[in-house]
Structure formats: C-alpha cells, structure tokens
XYZ file of C-alpha atoms in Angstrom:
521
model
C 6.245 -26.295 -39.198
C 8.769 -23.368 -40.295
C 9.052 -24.599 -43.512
C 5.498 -23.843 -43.953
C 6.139 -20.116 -44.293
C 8.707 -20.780 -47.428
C 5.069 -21.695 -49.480
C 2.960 -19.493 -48.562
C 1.798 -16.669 -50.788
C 3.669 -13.910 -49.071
C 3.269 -11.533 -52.546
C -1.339 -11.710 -51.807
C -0.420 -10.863 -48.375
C 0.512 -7.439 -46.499
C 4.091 -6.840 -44.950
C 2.781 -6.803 -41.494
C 0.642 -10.024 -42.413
C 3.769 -11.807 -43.634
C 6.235 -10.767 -41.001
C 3.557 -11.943 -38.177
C 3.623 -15.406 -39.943
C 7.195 -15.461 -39.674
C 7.314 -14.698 -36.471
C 4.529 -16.954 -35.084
C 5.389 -20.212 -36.638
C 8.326 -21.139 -34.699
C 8.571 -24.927 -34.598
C 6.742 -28.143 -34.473
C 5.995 -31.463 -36.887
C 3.684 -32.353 -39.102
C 2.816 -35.451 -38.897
C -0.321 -35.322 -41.414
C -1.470 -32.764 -43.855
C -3.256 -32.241 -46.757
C -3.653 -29.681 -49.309
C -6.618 -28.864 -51.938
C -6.807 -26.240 -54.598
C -9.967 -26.392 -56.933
C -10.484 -23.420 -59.200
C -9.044 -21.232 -61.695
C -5.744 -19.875 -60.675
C -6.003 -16.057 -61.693
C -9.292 -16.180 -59.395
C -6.996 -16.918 -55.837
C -8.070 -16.126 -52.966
C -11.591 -17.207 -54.501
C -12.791 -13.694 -52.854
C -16.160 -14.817 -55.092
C -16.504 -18.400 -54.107
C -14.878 -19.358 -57.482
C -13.539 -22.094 -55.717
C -11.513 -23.323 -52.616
C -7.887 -23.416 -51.104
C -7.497 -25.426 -48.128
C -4.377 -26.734 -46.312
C -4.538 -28.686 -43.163
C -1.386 -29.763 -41.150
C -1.856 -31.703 -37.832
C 0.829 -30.888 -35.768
C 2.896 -31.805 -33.067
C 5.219 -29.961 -30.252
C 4.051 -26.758 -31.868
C 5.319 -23.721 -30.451
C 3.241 -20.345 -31.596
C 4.607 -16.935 -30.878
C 1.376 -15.152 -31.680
C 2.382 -12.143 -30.465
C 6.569 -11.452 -30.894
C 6.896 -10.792 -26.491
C 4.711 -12.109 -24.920
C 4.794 -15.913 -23.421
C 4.737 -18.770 -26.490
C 2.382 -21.360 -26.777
C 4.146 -24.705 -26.396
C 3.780 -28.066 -26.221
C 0.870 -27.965 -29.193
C -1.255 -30.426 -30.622
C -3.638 -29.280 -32.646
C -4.386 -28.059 -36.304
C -2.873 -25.173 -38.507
C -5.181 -24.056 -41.409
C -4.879 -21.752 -44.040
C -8.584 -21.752 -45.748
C -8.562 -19.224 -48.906
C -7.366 -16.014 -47.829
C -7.972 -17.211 -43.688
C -5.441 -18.829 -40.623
C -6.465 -20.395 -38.187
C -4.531 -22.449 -35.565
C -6.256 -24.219 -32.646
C -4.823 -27.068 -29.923
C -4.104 -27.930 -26.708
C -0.402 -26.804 -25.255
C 1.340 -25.147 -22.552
C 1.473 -21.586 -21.859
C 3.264 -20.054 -18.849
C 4.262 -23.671 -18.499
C 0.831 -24.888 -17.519
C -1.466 -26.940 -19.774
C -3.681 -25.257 -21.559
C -7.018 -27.148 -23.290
C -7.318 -24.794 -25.663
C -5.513 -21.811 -27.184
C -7.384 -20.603 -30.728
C -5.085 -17.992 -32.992
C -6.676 -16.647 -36.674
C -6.891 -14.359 -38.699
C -10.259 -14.519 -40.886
C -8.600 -12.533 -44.028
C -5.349 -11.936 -44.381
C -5.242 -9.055 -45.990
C -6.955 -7.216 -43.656
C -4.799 -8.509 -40.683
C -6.904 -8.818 -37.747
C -5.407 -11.825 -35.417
C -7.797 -13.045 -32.979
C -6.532 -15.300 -29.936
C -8.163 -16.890 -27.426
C -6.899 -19.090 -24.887
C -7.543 -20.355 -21.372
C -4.833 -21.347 -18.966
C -4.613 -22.325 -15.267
C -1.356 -22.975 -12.828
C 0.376 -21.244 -9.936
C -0.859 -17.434 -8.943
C 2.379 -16.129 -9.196
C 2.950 -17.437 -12.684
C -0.324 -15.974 -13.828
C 0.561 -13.023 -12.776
C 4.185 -12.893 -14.161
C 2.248 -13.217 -17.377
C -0.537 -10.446 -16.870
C 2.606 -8.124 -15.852
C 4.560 -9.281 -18.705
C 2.451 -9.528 -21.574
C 2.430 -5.832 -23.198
C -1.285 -5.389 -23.977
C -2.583 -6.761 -21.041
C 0.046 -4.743 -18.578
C -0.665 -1.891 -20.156
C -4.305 -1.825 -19.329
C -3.087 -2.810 -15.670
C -0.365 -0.123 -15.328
C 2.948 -0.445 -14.115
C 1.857 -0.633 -10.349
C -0.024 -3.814 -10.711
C 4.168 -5.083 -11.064
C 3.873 -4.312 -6.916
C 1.834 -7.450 -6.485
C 3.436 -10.387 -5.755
C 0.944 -14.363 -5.166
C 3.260 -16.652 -2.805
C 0.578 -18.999 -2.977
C -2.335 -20.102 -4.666
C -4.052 -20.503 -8.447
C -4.834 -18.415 -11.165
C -7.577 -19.281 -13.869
C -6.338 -16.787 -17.485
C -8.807 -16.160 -20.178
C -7.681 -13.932 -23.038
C -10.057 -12.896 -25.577
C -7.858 -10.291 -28.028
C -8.592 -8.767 -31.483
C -5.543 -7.420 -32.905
C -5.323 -5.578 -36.411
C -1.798 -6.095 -37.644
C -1.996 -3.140 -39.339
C -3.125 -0.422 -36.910
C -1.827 -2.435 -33.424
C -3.509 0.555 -31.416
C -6.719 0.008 -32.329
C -7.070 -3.509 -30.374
C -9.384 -4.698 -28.154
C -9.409 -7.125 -25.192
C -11.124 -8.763 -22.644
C -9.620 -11.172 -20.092
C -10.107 -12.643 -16.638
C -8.552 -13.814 -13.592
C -9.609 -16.128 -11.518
C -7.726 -16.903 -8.183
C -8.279 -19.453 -6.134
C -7.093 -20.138 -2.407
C -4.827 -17.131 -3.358
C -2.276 -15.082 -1.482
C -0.875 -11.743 -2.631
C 0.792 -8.587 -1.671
C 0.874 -5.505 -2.177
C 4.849 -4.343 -2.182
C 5.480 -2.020 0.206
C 2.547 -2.441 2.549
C 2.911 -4.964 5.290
C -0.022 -7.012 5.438
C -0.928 -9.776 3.092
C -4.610 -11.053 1.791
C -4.886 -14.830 2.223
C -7.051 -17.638 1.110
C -8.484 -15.079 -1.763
C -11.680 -16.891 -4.380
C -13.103 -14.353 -6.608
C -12.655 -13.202 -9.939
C -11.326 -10.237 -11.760
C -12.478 -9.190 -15.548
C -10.833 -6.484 -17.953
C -12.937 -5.368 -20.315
C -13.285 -2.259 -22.184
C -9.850 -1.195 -20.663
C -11.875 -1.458 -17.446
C -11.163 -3.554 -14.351
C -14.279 -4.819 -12.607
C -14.990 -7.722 -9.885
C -17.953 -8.463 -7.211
C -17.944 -10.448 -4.003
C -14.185 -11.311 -3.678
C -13.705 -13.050 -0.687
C -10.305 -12.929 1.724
C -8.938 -13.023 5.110
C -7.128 -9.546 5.925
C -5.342 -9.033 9.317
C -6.710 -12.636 10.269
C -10.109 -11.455 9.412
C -13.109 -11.719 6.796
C -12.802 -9.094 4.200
C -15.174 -8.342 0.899
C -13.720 -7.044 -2.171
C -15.774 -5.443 -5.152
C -13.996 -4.205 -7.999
C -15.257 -1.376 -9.924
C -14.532 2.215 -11.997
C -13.235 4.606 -8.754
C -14.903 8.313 -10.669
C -11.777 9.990 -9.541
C -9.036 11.788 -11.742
C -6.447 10.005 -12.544
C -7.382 6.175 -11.172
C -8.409 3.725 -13.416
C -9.796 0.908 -10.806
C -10.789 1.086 -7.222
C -10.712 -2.038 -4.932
C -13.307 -1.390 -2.578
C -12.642 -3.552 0.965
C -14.977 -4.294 3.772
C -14.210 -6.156 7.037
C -13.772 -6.999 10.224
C -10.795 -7.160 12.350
C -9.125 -7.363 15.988
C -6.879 -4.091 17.345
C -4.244 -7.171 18.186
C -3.867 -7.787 14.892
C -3.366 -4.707 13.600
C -1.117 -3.865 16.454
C 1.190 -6.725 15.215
C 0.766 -6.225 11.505
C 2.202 -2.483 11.756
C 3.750 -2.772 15.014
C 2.179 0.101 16.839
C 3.269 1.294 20.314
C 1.467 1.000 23.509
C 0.025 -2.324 21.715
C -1.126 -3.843 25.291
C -3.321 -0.627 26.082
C -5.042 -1.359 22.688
C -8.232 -4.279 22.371
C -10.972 -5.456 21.097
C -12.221 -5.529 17.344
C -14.524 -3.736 14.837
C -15.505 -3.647 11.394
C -14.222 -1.097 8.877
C -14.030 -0.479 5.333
C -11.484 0.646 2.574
C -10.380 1.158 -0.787
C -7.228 0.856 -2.620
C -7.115 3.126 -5.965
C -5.161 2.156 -8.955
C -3.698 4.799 -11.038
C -4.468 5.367 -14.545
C -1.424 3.702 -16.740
C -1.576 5.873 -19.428
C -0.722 9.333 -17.658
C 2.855 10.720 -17.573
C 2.281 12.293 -14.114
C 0.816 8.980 -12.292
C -1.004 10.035 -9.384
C 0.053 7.313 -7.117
C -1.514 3.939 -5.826
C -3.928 5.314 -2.974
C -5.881 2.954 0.154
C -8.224 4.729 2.706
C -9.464 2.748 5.250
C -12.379 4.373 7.683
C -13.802 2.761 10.674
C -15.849 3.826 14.029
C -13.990 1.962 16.060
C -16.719 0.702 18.438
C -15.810 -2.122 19.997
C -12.343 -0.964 20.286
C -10.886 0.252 23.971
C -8.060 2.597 24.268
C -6.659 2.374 27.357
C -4.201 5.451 27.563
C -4.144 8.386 29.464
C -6.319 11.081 28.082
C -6.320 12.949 25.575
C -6.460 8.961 23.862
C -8.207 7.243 25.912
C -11.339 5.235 24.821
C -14.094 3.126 26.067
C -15.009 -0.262 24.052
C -18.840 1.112 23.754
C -17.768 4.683 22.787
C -17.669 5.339 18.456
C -14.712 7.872 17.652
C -14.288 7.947 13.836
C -10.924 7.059 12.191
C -9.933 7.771 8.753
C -6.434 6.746 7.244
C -5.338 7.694 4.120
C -1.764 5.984 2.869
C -0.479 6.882 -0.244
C 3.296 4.924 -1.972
C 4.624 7.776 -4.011
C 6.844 6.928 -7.073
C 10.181 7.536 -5.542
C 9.300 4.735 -2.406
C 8.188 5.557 0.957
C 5.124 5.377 2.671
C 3.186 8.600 3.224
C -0.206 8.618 6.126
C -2.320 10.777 6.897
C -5.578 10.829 8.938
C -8.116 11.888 11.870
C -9.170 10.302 15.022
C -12.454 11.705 16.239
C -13.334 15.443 15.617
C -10.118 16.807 16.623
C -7.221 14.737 16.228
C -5.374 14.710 12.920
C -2.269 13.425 11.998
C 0.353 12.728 9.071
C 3.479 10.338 9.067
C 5.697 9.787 6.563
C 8.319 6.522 5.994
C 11.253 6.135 4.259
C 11.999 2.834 2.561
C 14.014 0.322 4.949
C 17.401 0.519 4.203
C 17.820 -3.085 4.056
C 15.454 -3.288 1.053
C 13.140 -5.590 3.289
C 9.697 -6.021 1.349
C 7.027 -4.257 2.693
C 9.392 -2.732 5.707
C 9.552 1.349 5.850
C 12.236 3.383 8.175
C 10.029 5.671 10.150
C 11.310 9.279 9.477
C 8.545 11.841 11.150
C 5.046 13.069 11.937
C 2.993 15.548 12.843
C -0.415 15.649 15.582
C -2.152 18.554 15.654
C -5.241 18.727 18.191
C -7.714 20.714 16.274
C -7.675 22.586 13.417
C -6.154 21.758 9.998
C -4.070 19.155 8.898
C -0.786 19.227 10.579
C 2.363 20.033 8.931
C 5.326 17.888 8.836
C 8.542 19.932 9.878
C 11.996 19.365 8.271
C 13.648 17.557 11.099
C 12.751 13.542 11.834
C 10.927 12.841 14.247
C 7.032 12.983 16.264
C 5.614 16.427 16.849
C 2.800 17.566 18.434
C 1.173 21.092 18.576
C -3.253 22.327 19.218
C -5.169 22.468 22.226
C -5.857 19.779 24.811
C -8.326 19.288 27.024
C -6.483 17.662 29.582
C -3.196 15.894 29.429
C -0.976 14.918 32.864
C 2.755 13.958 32.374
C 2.516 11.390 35.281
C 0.040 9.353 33.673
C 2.092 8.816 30.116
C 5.431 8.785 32.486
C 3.932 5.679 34.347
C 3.594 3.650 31.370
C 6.305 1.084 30.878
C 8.994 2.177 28.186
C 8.748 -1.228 26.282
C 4.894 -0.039 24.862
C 6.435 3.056 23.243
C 9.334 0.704 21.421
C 8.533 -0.242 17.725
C 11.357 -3.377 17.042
C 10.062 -3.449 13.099
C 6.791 -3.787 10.739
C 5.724 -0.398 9.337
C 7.972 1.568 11.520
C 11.268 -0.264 10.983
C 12.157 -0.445 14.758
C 12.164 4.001 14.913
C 9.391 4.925 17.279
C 12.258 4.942 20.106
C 13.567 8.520 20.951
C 11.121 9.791 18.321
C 9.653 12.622 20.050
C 10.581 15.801 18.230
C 8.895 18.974 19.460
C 5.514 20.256 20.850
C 3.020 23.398 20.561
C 0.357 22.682 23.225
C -2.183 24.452 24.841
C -3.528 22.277 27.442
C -6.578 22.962 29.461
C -5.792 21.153 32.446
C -2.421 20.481 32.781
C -0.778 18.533 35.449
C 3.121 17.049 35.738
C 4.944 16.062 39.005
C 1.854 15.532 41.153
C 0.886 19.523 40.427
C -2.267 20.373 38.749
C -1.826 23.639 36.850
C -4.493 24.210 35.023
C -4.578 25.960 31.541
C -1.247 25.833 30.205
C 0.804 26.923 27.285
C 3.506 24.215 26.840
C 6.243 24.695 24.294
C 9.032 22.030 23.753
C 12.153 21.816 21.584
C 15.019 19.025 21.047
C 17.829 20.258 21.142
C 21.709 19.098 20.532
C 22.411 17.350 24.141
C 18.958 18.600 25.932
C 15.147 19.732 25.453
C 14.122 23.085 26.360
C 10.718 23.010 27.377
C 8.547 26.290 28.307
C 5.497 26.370 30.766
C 3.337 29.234 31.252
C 0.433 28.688 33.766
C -1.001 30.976 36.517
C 1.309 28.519 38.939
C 4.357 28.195 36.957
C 5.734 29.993 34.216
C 9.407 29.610 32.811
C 12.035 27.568 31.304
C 13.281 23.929 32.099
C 16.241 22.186 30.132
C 15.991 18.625 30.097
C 18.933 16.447 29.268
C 18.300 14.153 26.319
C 20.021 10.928 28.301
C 18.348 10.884 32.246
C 19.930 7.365 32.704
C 23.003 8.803 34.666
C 21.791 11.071 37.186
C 21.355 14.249 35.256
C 20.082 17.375 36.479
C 17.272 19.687 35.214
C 17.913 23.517 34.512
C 14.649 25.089 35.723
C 15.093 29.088 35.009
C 11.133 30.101 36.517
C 9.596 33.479 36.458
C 7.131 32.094 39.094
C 7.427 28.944 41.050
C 3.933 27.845 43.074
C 3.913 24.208 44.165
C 0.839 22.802 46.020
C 0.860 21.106 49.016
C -1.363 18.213 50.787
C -4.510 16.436 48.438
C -4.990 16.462 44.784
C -2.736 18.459 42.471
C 0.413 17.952 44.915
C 3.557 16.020 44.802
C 2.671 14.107 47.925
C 2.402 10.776 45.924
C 5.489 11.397 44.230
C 8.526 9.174 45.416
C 11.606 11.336 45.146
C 13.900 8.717 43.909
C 12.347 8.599 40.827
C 13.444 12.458 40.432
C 16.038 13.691 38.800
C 18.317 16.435 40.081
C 17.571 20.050 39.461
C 19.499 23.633 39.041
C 16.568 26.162 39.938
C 16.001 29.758 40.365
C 12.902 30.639 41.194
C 12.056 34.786 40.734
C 9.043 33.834 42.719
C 8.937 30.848 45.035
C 5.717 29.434 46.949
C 4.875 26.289 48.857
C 0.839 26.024 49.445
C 0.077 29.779 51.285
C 3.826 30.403 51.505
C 5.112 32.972 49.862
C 9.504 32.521 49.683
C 10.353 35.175 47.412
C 13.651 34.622 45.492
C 14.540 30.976 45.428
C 17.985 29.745 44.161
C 18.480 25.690 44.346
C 21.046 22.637 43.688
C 19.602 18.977 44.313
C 21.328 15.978 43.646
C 19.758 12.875 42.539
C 20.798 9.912 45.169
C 18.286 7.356 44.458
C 19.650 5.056 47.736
C-alpha cells in the first residue's frame, strides 16, 4: 500500500491533501487492483464528466492513520479507491485492538479536503475510554476531566461520525456515541464506584446528552440523564436519582458514629462537567440533596432524628485543580457545614487526608479557620456533654475512606451558645461556651447563671490528669434532675479549683479553694 502514494497526482492536489495521504497510508498488500483512465488527458479530474479515473486496490493487513494521533486502523480488509478527484477507503479491521465491522475514511474531492470517517468499534470499557481520552477531537469536546474516569470492568460500543476539512482543521464537526454495557467506572478522587452501568452517551453538536442510564450506586438503583447543565462555565450535567441505605454510605465514606446511623431513602444529584475550552476551569462539581425520611439518627441532640421525621440535606463537593476534596452543605434549617480534604499522602485513588471543618448552628455558611481540625460555633438548643461523653470512642474513629483515618483527635475549637446546657450531671441552662486547643491543654470558658469561668483541660486524660477550674461562680445542684447524683466518680478526673463563689443546692460556701486526686480503685 505505501507505494501507492509514489503515483498519485500529488501536483492536482493541495499540500495539506497530499501530506494527509502520506500520512494515512501506512502499510498493507494488495492483493488485486485495477486501474481505468478513459478520456482526454488535459481534461483530468473529468470535473465535467469528460470521462472517468478509477483505481481499485483490495487490500490486506491495512493499517490507516486517518488522523496523524489518534489510534490506527489495523488489521484491514477492505477496498482503497481513488475515483476522479475522490478517496475513499472502507473495511473491516481493528481499532483500539478490537474488531471493528466497519471503519469508512474519504474524502469526496480532493481539492477541497474534507475527510469524512466513520467507524464503529466495540471491546473492553476501559479501552474505549483510553481512546475517547486520547483521541484529540473527541477529548477536546470532553475536557481534560473526563481523563478522571477510569472502567475496571465492562463494554463500550464507539461510533464516530467526523467531517474534517484538511484545510481549516477548526472548522470540524462530530458526532459520536458510547455505549456501555454491564459497565463499571470511577470517578478519581471520589470514593464510590457506579456498577453494572447500560445506557448510552451521544456527543453531538459539541454537546453531551444521554436519557435513562441505569446503575447501582452505594449498592443501590440509580437513574442517570445526561443533558446541557445552563450554568457558566459547565458544559454537561449528569443528573442522578436514587435510592440508598445510611449503612452504605456510612461504609463508602467512612463516617463516625456509623452504628447510631440507619435506615434508607431516596435522593437525587448531579455531577457538572466543566467547560474544556476555558482557561480558568471552574471545577468538576456533584450536589446531592435528599429529605432523609426514612433515615434515624440516633445521637444525642442537637443530631438526633426520628426515621418518620424529613430534615433536608444538601451536599455540595467540589475537586479543585490542585487535588483535594472540598464539602460543603446544610442539614435541616440550621445546620451548615464545610470540610475540606487534602489528597492522601500515599497517592491512594479516591482516598483524601481529612484536614478541617467548620459547623455553624444558624446563620451563614461557616468559615473554615487556618488551623486543622473540626470547629463548631452558633446557637443550640440543647446540647448535654454526658450524653456525647457516653458514646463509645470507637464511633468517633474514621480508620480510612473519605477521611483517610483523621476524624480521631479532630476537634479544634468551639463558639456556642447553648440554650440548655448540661455537663457532669448539672443542668445549667443558657450558656455561652467558648473552647480553644491549645499546645498541651484546652481552655474552655462557661458562662451560665450557675457557673461562669475558666477550665483547662489536658489534651491526654489517659494518665490521671487534673483539670484547672479558675470559676467566678461555682453553683452545683444537688438531689433529682440536673445533679451529679448519677455520676460515678471514678470516671472523673482530678481537679485544681478555686471557686470566688462556691454553692452546693441552698448552700452558700463563699471562697472555695480545692485539690482532688483521681484514684479510680
């Protein structure tokens, strides 16, 4: 086949026109071929129909590089013709390394250049895809974040429809399709996979469109619809609806207290796909919104939750372009929060090193401070210190997913003003409550009608520690509700106090100054 080029009439033919020829016939035998020329030879290419050229080669093991980088077509059997001033190659072959029935290159007039292929491919997911993400005119529609999707299982159906002027290369246009079936993929840098995928995706128009893709999605149904998202700056949205159980999410992203958390309900989402050809890429974008009914929460308040009882949730996640995860988010009317991960250190797909977050109980979105870490600032309703202190330790341990093992120790700070407030069997009613980490200690502030002051907390309580308490007021009940009669004392640490006003129940003690030891036997 490469000898081909040495006859053709390169001197009728643009430069682009003859340098594509060059390029695309790469190899392959002819085994038959004919030639005809009928007509006067000052009248080629016989523009007029004063007659015909025609030459016909059947070939074998043809490889075609129709377009110089992408994927060749190999493996060919099939026909190149040249027909006056027309190409036109058509056979069956192998492209990506999987047979293809038919793959159809031409160019109806040569000297206006316009290549046309079509071809139709099917094989492993993860090959298609290395093609779509490879092959420059198609990834380009796509944009460089469809390279974050990986298929570790499944097939992939291509069909490439492309009109290419040699001349003007910009001016193209193309249509394709994707068809996956039984498919797996991922999304790199988000945890959870899609499994056991059938649908199809079209590009046409430089837009990406799809209905009723069907998938299971943390080991539930979910319905995918492809469409133009209307937003600045995204080409695509995926929008996502399903169903799912609290366990698995719980596992998927490994969230604390995961025992506390069950049931299941249905939600929806959306993942936005940036627009390829901006400089500034907004980046890749999924929201996911759900009632939650169905789901309980059984924590202490101000989280807990009854099965029966809707409480919206909203979760935005956004992958900006230097790595990391950023989150951010409501739960019910009041509760709003914002994490941000770093990527794991150990370059583990889909794994992100928690670094911090904010809560903030009313208002605005909270703002995430400088130093790592969870903090926590609004007003509360009610929160009580024994309740979240009776919960085992293992439920607030992350050991990897989404948080990379770093919810341990994680507390950072907290702004709180709590409407009924209660710690140590006391009840204290509205409270300010102010907390800092420190280097080797927390210093934590109270002001309520009952106490006011300052405690200092060591970091470590494992070795029999004692508190710094440093109280403007002091006024512990005694006997019923709101006292520390149901508090064993060997679960207490030890405690420095001074006390500028000291009560028990009616007792009024003045001036209180105070060393206990913790001795647990």
């Amino acid at each position: 086949v490469p000898v081909v080029k040495k006859y053709l009439p390169a001197n009728k033919m643009p430069e682009p026109v003859v340098a594509w020829l060059d390029g695309a016939l790469q190899g392959g035998l002819v085994r038959e071929g004919s030639v005809r020329f009928l007509g006067p030879l000052q009248a080629f290419p016989f523009d007029a129909g004063e007659g015909e050229f025609r030459a016909v080669a059947r070939v074998e093991d043809g490889r075609l590089a129709y377009i110089g980088d992408w994927p060749w077509a190999e493996d060919l059997d099939g026909t190149v013709e040249f027909v006056n001033a027309g190409f036109s190659a058509r056979g069956s072959g192998r492209t990506l390394g999987n047979r293809t029935s038919d793959v159809q290159a031409s160019i109806p007039n040569l000297r206006q250049a316009v290549l046309g292929l079509e071809l139709d491919t099917i094989g492993p997911l993860a090959q298609v895809l290395e093609y779509l993400q490879t092959a420059p005119l198609i990834a380009r529609h796509l944009g460089p974040d469809f390279g974050r999707l990986a298929a570790p299982n499944g097939t992939g159906e291509v069909s490439v429809d492309l009109s290419l002027p040699l001349l003007d290369r910009a001016a193209y246009e193309l249509s394709a399709s994707l068809g996956i079936i039984d498919g797996e993929l991922i999304f790199r840098g988000f945890v959870p996979h899609a499994t056991e995928i059938q649908g199809t995706l079209a590009l046409n128009g430089g837009k990406l469109s799809g209905e009723n893709i069907q998938a299971i999605f943390l080991d539930g149904p979910v319905t995918a619809r492809v469409d133009s998202p209307n937003v600045p700056g995204y080409r695509a949205r995926i929008a996502l609806e399903g169903e799912v159980t609290i366990d698995a999410v719980a596992d998927a992203f490994n969230l604390p207290f995961a025992d506390y958390l069950a049931g299941q309900t249905r939600w929806e989402g959306s993942l936005l796909i940036p627009a390829a050809e901006i400089e500034d890429r907004e980046p890749p974008r999924i929201t996911v919104d759900s009632n939650l009914s169905g789901v309980a929460l059984r924590l202490p308040a101000p989280f807990a939750k009854a099965p029966g009882e809707p409480t919206n949730l909203e979760v935005e996640l956004t992958f900006p372009a230097g790595g990391g995860l950023e989150m951010q988010g409501y739960l019910g009317a009041s509760r709003r929060f914002a994490l941000e991960f770093d990527p794991e250190s150990s370059g583990a797909e889909g794994k992100f090193q928690f670094k911090r977050a904010a809560l903030r109980f009313g208002g605005a979105l909270p703002e995430l401070r400088l130093e790592r870490g969870v903090t926590v600032d609004g007003t509360v309703a009610e929160l009580n210190v024994d309740d979240w202190l009776a919960l085992p330790r293992g439920n607030a341990v992350s050991a990897g997913g989404a948080g990379g093992g770093q919810w341990t120790g994680a507390f950072a700070g907290a702004e709180l003003e709590v409407t009924e407030f209660g710690a140590f069997g006391q009840k204290l009613g509205a409270t300010k409550v102010s907390a800092r980490r420190r280097t080797d200690d927390w210093q934590i502030e109270l002001d309520s009608n009952a106490i006011a002051g300052t405690l200092l907390v060591p970091a470590d309580l494992s070795n029999e520690p004692q508190i710094v308490a440093v109280m403007r007021r002091l006024y512990l009940a005694t006997g019923g509700e709101g006292s520390m009669g149901k508090v064993d004392p060997r679960n207490l640490p030890g405690l420095q106090l001074h006390a500028d006003e000291f009560a028990i129940g009616q007792r009024q003690l003045g001036r209180l100054d105070a060393e206990i030891l913790s001795d647990p036997l």
